[in-house]
Coordinates of C-alpha atoms in Angstrom, one line a residue:
M123 CA 0.3 -6.2 43.6
K124 CA -0.5 -10.1 44.1
K125 CA -2.3 -9.2 47.3
I126 CA -4.4 -6.7 45.4
L127 CA -5.2 -9.3 42.9
L128 CA -6.3 -11.8 45.4
S129 CA -8.5 -9.4 47.2
S130 CA -10.1 -8.4 44.2
A131 CA -10.6 -12.1 43.4
A132 CA -12.0 -12.5 47.0
L133 CA -14.3 -9.6 46.5
S134 CA -15.6 -11.0 43.2
A135 CA -16.3 -14.3 44.9
F136 CA -17.9 -12.6 47.8
A137 CA -20.2 -10.7 45.8
G138 CA -21.4 -13.6 43.8
A139 CA -23.2 -11.8 41.0
A140 CA -20.1 -10.3 39.3
M141 CA -19.1 -12.1 36.2
A142 CA -15.4 -13.7 35.9
A143 CA -12.5 -11.8 34.5
C144 CA -12.0 -12.5 30.6
P145 CA -9.7 -15.3 29.8
A146 CA -6.3 -14.2 27.9
V147 CA -7.2 -16.1 24.8
T148 CA -4.5 -16.4 22.2
V149 CA -4.5 -17.8 18.6
S150 CA -2.4 -20.7 19.6
D151 CA -4.6 -21.2 22.9
P152 CA -8.1 -20.3 22.7
M153 CA -8.6 -21.5 26.1
G154 CA -11.7 -23.4 25.1
I155 CA -13.5 -20.4 24.1
A156 CA -15.3 -20.7 20.8
A157 CA -14.1 -18.6 17.7
G158 CA -16.2 -15.7 16.8
A159 CA -17.8 -14.6 13.6
F160 CA -14.4 -13.9 12.1
P161 CA -11.0 -15.1 12.7
Q162 CA -8.6 -14.0 15.5
Q163 CA -10.9 -11.2 16.4
Y164 CA -14.0 -10.5 18.4
E165 CA -16.4 -7.9 18.9
L166 CA -16.7 -7.0 22.8
T167 CA -20.0 -8.3 23.4
E168 CA -19.5 -11.4 21.3
F169 CA -16.1 -12.3 22.9
Q170 CA -17.7 -11.5 26.7
G171 CA -20.7 -13.6 25.7
L172 CA -18.6 -16.5 24.3
A173 CA -16.5 -16.5 27.4
D174 CA -19.0 -15.8 30.0
C175 CA -16.8 -13.0 31.3
S176 CA -16.8 -9.1 31.9
M177 CA -13.5 -7.6 30.3
D178 CA -11.7 -4.8 32.6
M179 CA -9.8 -2.4 30.4
S180 CA -6.3 -1.4 31.1
E181 CA -3.7 1.0 29.5
N182 CA -0.2 1.5 28.8
P183 CA 1.4 3.3 31.9
D184 CA 3.4 5.6 29.7
I185 CA 0.4 6.7 27.7
G186 CA 0.2 10.1 29.1
A187 CA 3.7 10.8 28.4
M188 CA 3.2 9.8 24.7
N189 CA 0.1 12.0 24.4
A190 CA 2.4 14.9 25.8
R191 CA 4.6 14.5 22.8
I192 CA 1.7 14.9 20.4
R193 CA 1.8 18.5 19.9
G194 CA -1.5 20.1 20.0
N195 CA -3.1 17.1 21.7
P196 CA -5.4 18.1 24.6
E197 CA -5.0 16.6 27.9
M198 CA -5.8 13.2 27.9
P199 CA -9.1 11.8 29.4
A200 CA -9.6 8.2 31.4
L201 CA -9.5 5.3 29.3
A202 CA -13.2 4.7 29.3
M203 CA -13.5 7.9 27.7
R204 CA -10.9 7.2 24.9
L205 CA -11.9 3.7 23.8
P206 CA -15.1 3.0 21.7
S207 CA -18.2 1.5 23.7
E208 CA -17.4 -1.5 21.8
P209 CA -13.6 -1.6 20.9
L210 CA -12.1 -4.6 18.6
V211 CA -10.8 -7.4 20.6
V212 CA -7.8 -9.0 19.1
A213 CA -6.5 -12.4 19.9
P214 CA -2.6 -12.1 20.0
Y215 CA -0.9 -15.1 18.5
D216 CA 1.0 -16.8 21.2
T217 CA 0.9 -14.5 24.4
I218 CA -0.4 -11.4 25.6
G219 CA 2.2 -8.7 25.1
S220 CA 3.9 -6.2 27.3
Y221 CA 4.0 -2.5 26.9
G222 CA 7.1 -0.5 25.8
G223 CA 9.8 -0.4 23.6
M224 CA 11.0 0.9 20.3
F225 CA 10.2 -0.7 16.9
N226 CA 13.2 0.2 14.4
A227 CA 12.2 0.2 10.6
L228 CA 13.9 0.8 7.3
S229 CA 12.4 2.4 4.1
N230 CA 13.7 3.5 1.1
A231 CA 12.5 7.2 1.2
T232 CA 9.3 9.2 2.3
E233 CA 7.1 7.3 -0.1
A234 CA 9.2 4.3 -1.2
G235 CA 9.6 0.9 0.2
T236 CA 7.4 1.8 3.2
S237 CA 4.4 -0.4 2.7
D238 CA 5.6 -3.1 5.0
F239 CA 6.2 -0.7 8.0
M240 CA 2.7 1.0 7.3
S241 CA 1.1 -2.3 7.3
V242 CA 2.1 -2.3 11.2
R243 CA 0.2 0.6 12.0
H244 CA -2.6 0.7 9.1
V245 CA -6.1 0.8 9.7
N246 CA -9.1 0.8 7.1
L247 CA -12.5 0.3 7.1
V248 CA -12.0 -3.3 6.6
R249 CA -9.0 -5.5 6.3
F250 CA -8.2 -9.0 4.9
S251 CA -7.4 -11.9 7.7
D252 CA -4.4 -13.8 7.6
D253 CA -5.8 -16.3 5.2
L254 CA -5.7 -13.4 2.5
T255 CA -9.2 -14.5 1.7
T256 CA -11.7 -13.6 4.6
I257 CA -12.7 -10.0 4.8
V258 CA -13.1 -8.8 8.3
P259 CA -14.2 -5.7 10.3
H260 CA -11.8 -3.3 11.3
V261 CA -12.8 0.5 11.7
A262 CA -16.0 -0.4 10.6
K263 CA -18.0 -2.7 13.0
S264 CA -19.8 -4.1 10.1
W265 CA -21.1 -3.6 6.5
A266 CA -23.8 -4.8 4.2
W267 CA -24.4 -4.8 0.7
N268 CA -27.9 -4.3 -1.1
D269 CA -29.1 -7.3 -3.7
D270 CA -27.4 -5.7 -6.9
Y271 CA -24.2 -4.6 -5.1
T272 CA -24.8 -0.9 -6.1
Q273 CA -25.1 0.2 -2.4
L274 CA -22.7 -0.6 0.3
T275 CA -23.3 0.3 4.1
F276 CA -21.0 0.5 6.9
V277 CA -21.6 0.8 10.4
L278 CA -19.0 2.4 12.5
R279 CA -18.1 1.9 16.4
E280 CA -20.0 4.2 18.9
G281 CA -17.5 6.4 20.9
H282 CA -14.5 5.8 18.3
K283 CA -12.3 8.7 18.4
W284 CA -9.6 10.4 16.4
S285 CA -6.0 10.6 18.0
D286 CA -6.8 14.2 19.2
G287 CA -9.9 13.0 21.1
Q288 CA -12.4 14.3 18.6
P289 CA -15.4 11.8 17.6
F290 CA -14.7 9.7 14.4
T291 CA -18.1 9.7 12.6
A292 CA -20.0 9.2 9.3
E293 CA -19.3 12.5 8.3
D294 CA -15.4 11.7 8.0
V295 CA -16.2 9.1 5.5
A296 CA -18.4 11.3 3.4
F297 CA -15.8 14.1 3.7
W298 CA -13.1 12.0 2.4
Y299 CA -14.9 10.9 -0.6
E300 CA -16.8 14.3 -1.5
N301 CA -14.6 16.8 -0.3
L302 CA -11.1 15.3 -0.9
N303 CA -11.1 12.5 -3.5
M304 CA -13.7 14.1 -5.7
D305 CA -12.7 17.7 -5.4
T306 CA -10.4 18.2 -8.6
N307 CA -8.6 21.0 -6.3
V308 CA -7.4 18.4 -3.9
I309 CA -7.3 15.3 -6.3
E310 CA -6.7 16.3 -9.9
V311 CA -8.4 13.2 -11.4
P312 CA -10.4 11.0 -9.3
K313 CA -8.8 7.4 -8.7
A314 CA -10.5 4.6 -10.9
W315 CA -11.2 2.6 -8.0
L316 CA -13.7 5.4 -6.4
L317 CA -15.7 5.4 -9.4
A318 CA -18.3 2.7 -10.5
G319 CA -18.9 2.2 -14.2
G320 CA -16.5 5.5 -14.5
E321 CA -19.2 7.5 -12.7
K322 CA -19.1 9.2 -9.5
M323 CA -20.6 7.6 -6.3
T324 CA -22.7 9.7 -3.8
V325 CA -22.5 9.0 -0.2
D326 CA -25.3 9.2 2.4
V327 CA -24.8 10.0 6.1
V328 CA -27.6 8.0 7.4
D329 CA -26.8 8.7 11.0
P330 CA -23.5 9.5 12.9
L331 CA -22.5 5.8 12.8
T332 CA -23.9 4.8 9.4
V333 CA -22.9 5.8 6.0
R334 CA -23.9 4.4 2.5
F335 CA -22.0 4.6 -0.7
N336 CA -24.5 4.5 -3.7
M337 CA -23.0 3.4 -7.0
P338 CA -24.5 4.0 -10.5
A339 CA -23.2 0.6 -11.4
P340 CA -22.4 -2.7 -9.5
K341 CA -19.1 -2.7 -8.0
L342 CA -18.2 -6.2 -6.3
G343 CA -14.5 -5.2 -5.6
F344 CA -15.1 -2.0 -3.7
L345 CA -15.2 -3.7 -0.2
A346 CA -12.0 -5.6 -1.2
H347 CA -10.3 -2.6 -2.3
F348 CA -10.7 -1.1 1.5
A349 CA -9.4 -4.3 2.6
N350 CA -6.0 -4.3 0.8
H351 CA -5.2 -0.8 0.0
Y352 CA -3.4 2.1 1.9
G353 CA -5.9 4.9 0.7
Q354 CA -8.1 4.9 4.0
G355 CA -11.8 5.6 3.5
F356 CA -12.0 8.5 6.0
Q357 CA -10.2 11.8 7.0
P358 CA -10.7 14.0 9.8
K359 CA -13.3 16.4 8.9
H360 CA -13.3 18.5 12.1
F361 CA -9.6 19.2 11.2
L362 CA -9.2 19.2 7.4
G363 CA -12.7 20.8 6.9
Q364 CA -11.6 24.0 8.5
F365 CA -9.5 24.4 5.6
H366 CA -12.1 23.5 3.0
P367 CA -14.0 26.4 1.3
D368 CA -17.2 24.1 1.0
I369 CA -17.0 23.4 4.9
N370 CA -15.7 26.8 6.0
A371 CA -16.5 30.0 4.5
D372 CA -13.3 31.6 6.1
A373 CA -11.0 28.5 5.1
D374 CA -8.8 30.6 2.8
S375 CA -8.1 33.4 5.5
L376 CA -7.6 30.8 8.0
A377 CA -4.8 29.2 5.9
Q378 CA -3.3 32.4 5.2
S379 CA -3.0 33.1 8.8
F380 CA -0.7 30.2 8.9
G381 CA 1.3 31.1 6.0
F382 CA -0.4 29.1 3.0
E383 CA -1.7 30.5 -0.1
N384 CA -5.3 29.1 0.5
G385 CA -7.3 26.6 2.2
Y386 CA -6.3 24.0 -0.6
D387 CA -2.9 24.5 -0.1
A388 CA -3.2 23.8 3.6
I389 CA -5.0 20.7 2.7
K390 CA -2.3 19.6 0.6
A391 CA 0.3 20.2 3.4
Y392 CA -1.6 17.7 5.7
Y393 CA -3.2 15.2 3.2
G394 CA -1.0 15.4 0.2
S395 CA -2.3 15.1 -3.3
S396 CA -2.9 11.3 -3.4
D397 CA -4.8 8.8 -1.1
W398 CA -1.4 7.2 0.2
M399 CA -0.9 7.3 3.8
D400 CA 2.6 8.3 4.1
T401 CA 2.6 11.3 2.1
P402 CA 4.9 14.1 3.7
T403 CA 3.3 16.0 6.7
P404 CA 4.1 19.7 7.0
M405 CA 7.0 18.8 9.1
L406 CA 8.8 17.6 6.0
A407 CA 6.9 19.5 3.4
H408 CA 6.7 22.8 5.1
P409 CA 9.3 23.0 8.0
D410 CA 9.4 26.7 7.9
K411 CA 5.7 26.9 8.7
V412 CA 5.2 24.1 11.2
A413 CA 5.8 25.7 14.4
N414 CA 2.8 28.1 13.5
L415 CA 0.5 25.5 12.6
P416 CA -2.3 24.0 15.1
L417 CA -0.7 20.3 14.6
D418 CA 2.2 18.6 13.2
A419 CA 0.3 16.0 11.4
A420 CA -3.5 15.4 11.0
P421 CA -5.2 13.3 13.4
T422 CA -5.2 9.7 12.8
L423 CA -7.0 6.5 13.6
E424 CA -3.9 4.3 12.9
S425 CA -2.0 2.6 16.0
H426 CA 0.8 5.3 15.9
I427 CA 0.9 8.9 15.1
V428 CA 3.8 10.5 13.6
I429 CA 5.4 13.3 15.7
G430 CA 8.6 13.9 13.6
E431 CA 9.6 13.8 10.1
T432 CA 12.7 14.9 8.2
T433 CA 14.3 13.7 4.9
E434 CA 16.3 11.2 7.2
G435 CA 13.2 9.4 8.5
R436 CA 10.1 9.5 10.8
Q437 CA 9.4 9.0 14.3
F438 CA 5.8 7.7 15.8
V439 CA 4.3 7.3 19.3
A440 CA 1.2 5.2 20.3
N441 CA -2.2 6.6 19.7
P442 CA -3.8 7.3 23.0
Y443 CA -7.2 6.7 21.5
F444 CA -6.6 3.6 19.5
F445 CA -9.8 1.4 19.0
Q446 CA -8.5 -2.0 19.6
V447 CA -7.7 -4.2 22.7
D448 CA -6.3 -7.6 23.5
T449 CA -8.3 -10.5 25.0
A450 CA -7.1 -9.3 28.3
G451 CA -8.6 -5.9 28.0
N452 CA -5.1 -4.1 27.3
Q453 CA -5.5 -1.2 25.0
L454 CA -3.3 -1.8 21.8
P455 CA -0.8 -1.1 20.7
Y456 CA 1.8 -2.5 23.0
I457 CA 4.9 -0.8 21.2
N458 CA 5.4 2.8 22.6
E459 CA 7.4 4.2 19.8
M460 CA 8.5 3.4 16.2
D461 CA 11.4 4.8 14.5
E462 CA 11.6 4.8 10.5
I463 CA 14.8 5.6 8.8
F464 CA 15.2 6.3 5.1
V465 CA 18.2 4.8 3.1
G466 CA 18.0 5.0 -0.7
E467 CA 20.9 2.9 -1.5
S468 CA 20.3 -0.9 -1.6
E469 CA 23.9 -1.8 -0.3
V470 CA 23.4 0.4 2.8
R471 CA 20.0 -1.0 3.3
L472 CA 21.4 -4.5 3.3
L473 CA 24.4 -3.7 5.4
K474 CA 21.9 -2.3 8.1
L475 CA 19.9 -5.6 8.0
V476 CA 23.1 -7.6 8.1
N477 CA 24.2 -5.7 11.3
G478 CA 20.9 -6.2 12.9
E479 CA 20.2 -2.6 13.2
V480 CA 16.4 -3.5 11.9
D481 CA 13.6 -5.1 13.8
Y482 CA 11.6 -6.0 10.7
K483 CA 11.9 -5.9 7.0
A484 CA 10.0 -7.4 4.0
Q485 CA 9.5 -5.0 1.3
A486 CA 12.4 -4.1 -1.2
L487 CA 14.1 -7.6 -0.3
Q488 CA 14.9 -9.5 -3.1
T489 CA 15.6 -13.4 -3.3
D490 CA 19.4 -12.9 -4.2
Y491 CA 20.0 -11.3 -0.8
V492 CA 19.2 -14.6 0.9
P493 CA 22.6 -16.3 1.0
L494 CA 24.2 -13.2 2.7
L495 CA 21.2 -12.7 5.0
M496 CA 21.0 -16.4 6.1
E497 CA 24.8 -16.6 6.9
S498 CA 24.5 -13.3 8.8
Q499 CA 21.6 -14.3 10.9
E500 CA 23.5 -15.5 14.2
K501 CA 25.8 -12.5 14.2
G502 CA 23.2 -10.0 13.4
G503 CA 20.7 -11.5 15.8
F504 CA 17.9 -11.9 13.5
V505 CA 15.9 -14.3 11.5
V506 CA 15.1 -14.9 7.9
D507 CA 11.8 -16.3 7.2
L508 CA 11.2 -17.2 3.8
K509 CA 7.3 -17.1 2.5
P510 CA 5.7 -17.9 -1.0
D511 CA 5.2 -14.7 -2.9
I512 CA 2.3 -14.1 -5.4
T513 CA 4.0 -11.5 -7.2
M514 CA 6.2 -12.0 -10.4
P515 CA 9.0 -9.9 -12.0
T516 CA 7.4 -8.3 -14.9
F517 CA 8.9 -6.5 -17.9
A518 CA 6.9 -4.4 -20.5
F519 CA 8.2 -2.3 -23.5
N520 CA 7.3 1.5 -23.7
V521 CA 5.0 1.3 -26.6
T522 CA 4.7 5.2 -26.3
S523 CA 8.4 5.9 -26.6
E524 CA 9.4 9.5 -27.0
D525 CA 11.7 8.1 -29.9
P526 CA 9.4 7.3 -32.9
E527 CA 11.3 4.5 -34.5
K528 CA 11.5 2.8 -30.9
R529 CA 7.9 3.2 -30.6
K530 CA 7.1 1.4 -34.0
V531 CA 9.4 -1.6 -33.0
F532 CA 8.1 -1.8 -29.3
G533 CA 4.6 -1.7 -30.7
D534 CA 5.3 -4.6 -32.9
L535 CA 4.1 -7.9 -31.3
K536 CA 6.8 -9.9 -33.1
F537 CA 9.5 -7.9 -31.3
R538 CA 7.9 -8.5 -28.0
Q539 CA 7.5 -12.2 -28.7
A540 CA 11.1 -12.2 -29.8
M541 CA 12.4 -10.6 -26.5
S542 CA 10.1 -13.0 -24.3
V543 CA 11.6 -16.1 -26.1
A544 CA 15.2 -14.5 -25.7
M545 CA 14.7 -14.6 -21.9
N546 CA 16.1 -17.8 -20.2
R547 CA 13.4 -18.1 -17.6
D548 CA 14.9 -21.4 -16.2
E549 CA 18.2 -20.0 -15.7
I550 CA 16.7 -16.8 -14.1
N551 CA 14.8 -19.1 -11.8
E552 CA 17.7 -21.2 -10.7
V553 CA 20.4 -18.1 -10.6
A554 CA 18.2 -15.3 -9.0
M555 CA 15.2 -17.4 -7.4
F556 CA 17.4 -20.6 -6.3
G557 CA 14.8 -22.7 -8.1
L558 CA 11.9 -21.3 -5.9
G559 CA 9.9 -19.6 -8.7
T560 CA 7.5 -20.7 -11.4
P561 CA 8.7 -19.6 -14.8
Q562 CA 5.5 -18.3 -16.9
Q563 CA 4.0 -15.2 -18.6
Y564 CA 2.3 -12.4 -16.7
V565 CA -1.4 -12.6 -17.3
G566 CA -2.8 -9.8 -15.2
F567 CA -4.1 -12.0 -12.2
S568 CA -2.3 -13.4 -9.3
P569 CA -3.3 -16.1 -8.0
S570 CA -4.9 -16.9 -11.6
P571 CA -8.5 -17.8 -11.9
D572 CA -9.6 -20.9 -13.5
F573 CA -10.2 -19.2 -17.0
I574 CA -6.5 -18.5 -17.0
T575 CA -5.3 -21.8 -18.5
A576 CA -1.8 -22.9 -19.4
E577 CA -2.0 -21.6 -23.0
W578 CA -1.6 -18.0 -21.7
T579 CA 0.6 -18.6 -18.6
E580 CA 3.0 -20.6 -21.0
Y581 CA 2.6 -18.3 -24.1
F582 CA 6.0 -17.6 -25.9
T583 CA 7.8 -18.4 -22.4
Q584 CA 10.0 -21.1 -23.9
Y585 CA 13.7 -20.3 -24.2
D586 CA 14.3 -20.1 -28.0
P587 CA 17.1 -17.7 -29.1
A588 CA 16.9 -19.0 -32.6
M589 CA 13.3 -17.9 -32.9
A590 CA 14.0 -14.6 -31.4
K591 CA 16.5 -13.8 -34.0
T592 CA 14.3 -14.9 -36.9
L593 CA 11.5 -12.8 -35.3
L594 CA 13.8 -9.7 -35.1
D595 CA 15.0 -10.4 -38.8
E596 CA 11.3 -10.4 -40.1
I597 CA 10.8 -6.9 -38.4
G598 CA 13.7 -5.4 -40.0
V599 CA 15.7 -5.0 -36.6
V600 CA 19.0 -6.4 -37.9
D601 CA 22.7 -5.7 -37.7
T602 CA 23.8 -3.4 -40.3
D603 CA 27.1 -2.4 -39.2
G604 CA 28.5 -5.8 -38.5
D605 CA 29.2 -5.0 -34.7
G606 CA 27.2 -7.8 -33.5
M607 CA 24.3 -5.7 -32.1
R608 CA 21.1 -5.0 -34.0
E609 CA 19.9 -1.5 -35.3
L610 CA 16.4 -0.1 -35.7
P611 CA 14.7 -0.7 -39.2
N612 CA 15.8 3.0 -40.1
G613 CA 19.5 2.2 -39.3
D614 CA 19.6 4.3 -35.9
A615 CA 21.5 2.5 -32.8
L616 CA 19.4 0.6 -30.6
T617 CA 20.2 0.3 -27.0
L618 CA 17.7 -0.4 -24.4
N619 CA 17.8 1.6 -21.4
L620 CA 17.2 -0.8 -18.4
Q621 CA 17.1 1.3 -15.2
V622 CA 16.0 -0.9 -12.5
A623 CA 14.8 0.2 -8.8
T624 CA 15.7 -2.8 -6.4
Q625 CA 12.5 -2.1 -4.5
G626 CA 10.5 -3.2 -7.6
M627 CA 13.1 -6.3 -8.9
S628 CA 16.1 -8.0 -8.4
I629 CA 18.8 -6.4 -10.3
K630 CA 20.4 -9.8 -10.7
I631 CA 17.1 -10.7 -12.7
V632 CA 17.6 -7.6 -15.0
E633 CA 21.3 -8.3 -15.5
L634 CA 20.4 -11.8 -16.5
V635 CA 17.6 -10.7 -18.9
G636 CA 20.1 -8.0 -20.3
Q637 CA 22.8 -10.7 -21.0
S638 CA 20.2 -12.9 -22.8
W639 CA 19.0 -10.2 -24.9
R640 CA 22.5 -9.2 -25.9
E641 CA 23.0 -12.7 -26.9
V642 CA 20.4 -12.2 -29.5
G643 CA 21.9 -8.9 -30.6
I644 CA 19.8 -6.4 -28.6
N645 CA 22.2 -4.0 -26.8
N646 CA 21.1 -2.7 -23.5
T647 CA 22.6 -1.0 -20.5
V648 CA 21.5 -1.9 -16.7
K649 CA 21.6 0.9 -14.2
E650 CA 20.3 0.6 -10.6
V651 CA 18.4 4.0 -9.7
T652 CA 16.2 4.8 -6.3
T653 CA 12.7 4.0 -6.5
D654 CA 11.9 7.7 -6.6
E655 CA 14.2 8.2 -9.9
Y656 CA 12.5 5.3 -11.4
R657 CA 8.9 6.4 -10.7
S658 CA 9.8 9.8 -12.1
A659 CA 11.2 8.5 -15.2
Q660 CA 8.6 6.0 -15.6
S661 CA 5.8 8.7 -15.1
S662 CA 7.7 11.3 -17.4
N663 CA 7.8 8.5 -20.3
Q664 CA 11.6 8.3 -20.2
L665 CA 12.1 4.6 -20.1
D666 CA 12.5 1.9 -22.7
V667 CA 11.5 -0.9 -20.6
T668 CA 9.5 -0.7 -17.2
M669 CA 10.1 -3.4 -14.7
W670 CA 8.5 -4.2 -11.3
E671 CA 7.1 -7.3 -9.4
K672 CA 3.3 -7.3 -10.3
S673 CA 0.6 -9.0 -8.6
V674 CA -3.1 -8.4 -9.1
P675 CA -5.8 -10.5 -7.0
L676 CA -8.9 -10.9 -8.6
T677 CA -10.8 -9.1 -6.0
T678 CA -8.7 -6.0 -6.7
V679 CA -9.6 -6.2 -10.5
L680 CA -13.1 -6.3 -9.7
G681 CA -12.8 -3.1 -7.9
N682 CA -10.1 -1.2 -9.8
P683 CA -10.2 -1.0 -13.6
E684 CA -6.9 1.3 -13.8
I685 CA -4.7 -1.9 -14.2
F686 CA -6.5 -2.3 -17.8
I687 CA -6.8 1.4 -18.6
P688 CA -3.6 3.1 -20.0
P689 CA -0.8 3.7 -18.4
F690 CA -2.2 0.3 -16.8
D691 CA -1.7 1.4 -13.2
N692 CA -1.0 4.2 -10.6
Y693 CA 2.2 6.2 -10.1
F694 CA 3.4 3.9 -7.2
N695 CA 3.3 0.8 -9.4
M696 CA 4.5 -0.4 -12.7
R697 CA 3.4 1.9 -15.7
T698 CA 3.6 1.8 -19.4
A699 CA 2.1 3.5 -22.3
M700 CA 2.0 6.9 -20.6
L701 CA 1.0 8.7 -23.9
W702 CA -2.0 6.5 -24.3
G703 CA -2.8 7.2 -20.6
E704 CA -2.5 10.9 -21.4
W705 CA -4.9 10.5 -24.3
V706 CA -7.4 8.6 -22.3
E707 CA -7.4 11.3 -19.6
S708 CA -7.6 14.2 -21.8
D709 CA -10.4 12.6 -23.9
G710 CA -8.3 12.6 -26.9
T711 CA -7.0 16.2 -26.7
A712 CA -3.5 15.3 -26.0
G713 CA -1.2 12.2 -26.0
V714 CA -1.2 9.4 -28.4
E715 CA -4.3 7.5 -29.6
P716 CA -4.2 3.8 -28.6
P717 CA -4.7 1.1 -31.4
P718 CA -8.2 -0.3 -31.8
M719 CA -7.5 -3.3 -29.9
C720 CA -6.7 -1.3 -26.6

């Protein structure tokens, strides 16, 4: 190998006109090469110009074998035919990587606790760089706004291909918006972040590499939503379109030949009924049909594609057509395979972490796990890395409770004020957060913009059980039977059902809050449930109190009004006032009408 490299170098020197090989630039060692227009990455021509070099591309020696494991994928062409003409060049942090290996991941369930693992393979039109402030190109090569922020134009990469080798074009973006997300047969109610001023956008395919979103009202946060959301702004029209009746007149008959009721049923099998990227594939949702289907999973642009899925986990291999390379010209990803297992019980997940069975985990880890993890580092062969978090544990009372008496009490501002000052936030911070938190009120933004002052972050956050008792007395929530616990104003027992999913909040925090509330006479029970159980109970209006860690960056607020419209978020996050949401979605024909202030 060394001789070949020396010969190549000698030939280059002898030829005289050839440019030097590109330097293996890393973030920690830029080797004198200037930074590009965006941090930690370059466009190919940009990097070659800055480094005065010509990049030679190379591939994973095992990529052919991995392609063969993607059922339905055609024979793999040469690397030059698989990469875009201008791939995204990514600078590794410290060193150029080496190919191979298995990434072992841990999630709660198919659509629960998966976000940290999804982030490893996730792509979208744009993304946030490591500073969490700068939006940078990703799948899209560039973008441009018009002057009043009512048109957003993306330019894609020439020669970019899906994981099955088919071209990725502007048609795939338009298909995703118009034929999937705006088709009520696929997504029953359009997502708020895909509307502008409450109205649908239109999408123009300017040419195969240029797509434009036209908005009926300015929507500044639309770009940022692509940068931080797992709903990808594209889907493979060449594959899913064959099942869509607006694309293919024979969609239903084709789907029926595979055992589906119609084309939309087939689309749901591959795409799901949401815009989340870990919805079940046919391998999990239709195991009885999958052998007869053309593909096990829809083609992807992600770094890895799923090749196996059961109720116990998923398996992935590297995407042979992935659009990124490192600064040495190696096609990414470095990692050959990824294995994701599902464990619903927090104790079992923690045990697997302590035993060193997982390569990386961030989501669903609460601060109260830290002592055990810290003391197990050496034995388990892992490192605990504590980083600042912009989320905060948040409690909300169900003001549309199915119990009309509870609904009256929960809707009374004095009750919620009482329950707030009954919380001992300083104790919670010391016991459950080891003093690392900042006690405050949740205000809807994180980090908070300048107009959120201490008046609001400190609103009724003082620990004052005497005030809590006084407020409860004023609204008639008093102890009528002398057992030390307060009843509802009509005399019915009041016991708060505190169901907690440890993906969303530390159970230690909930236990401490429950104890404080009992001390002012509000009885409650704390029960740990799985994330799926929590989300189901929350969305079916069965919870007294919803609890989750929340954080909403201002850029997301600008592009996604759903967090301020009942039920105040989507299925995967913290929701409350479900019957208000039902009223809003039905234009007042169902549910409960919100009070005028809402």
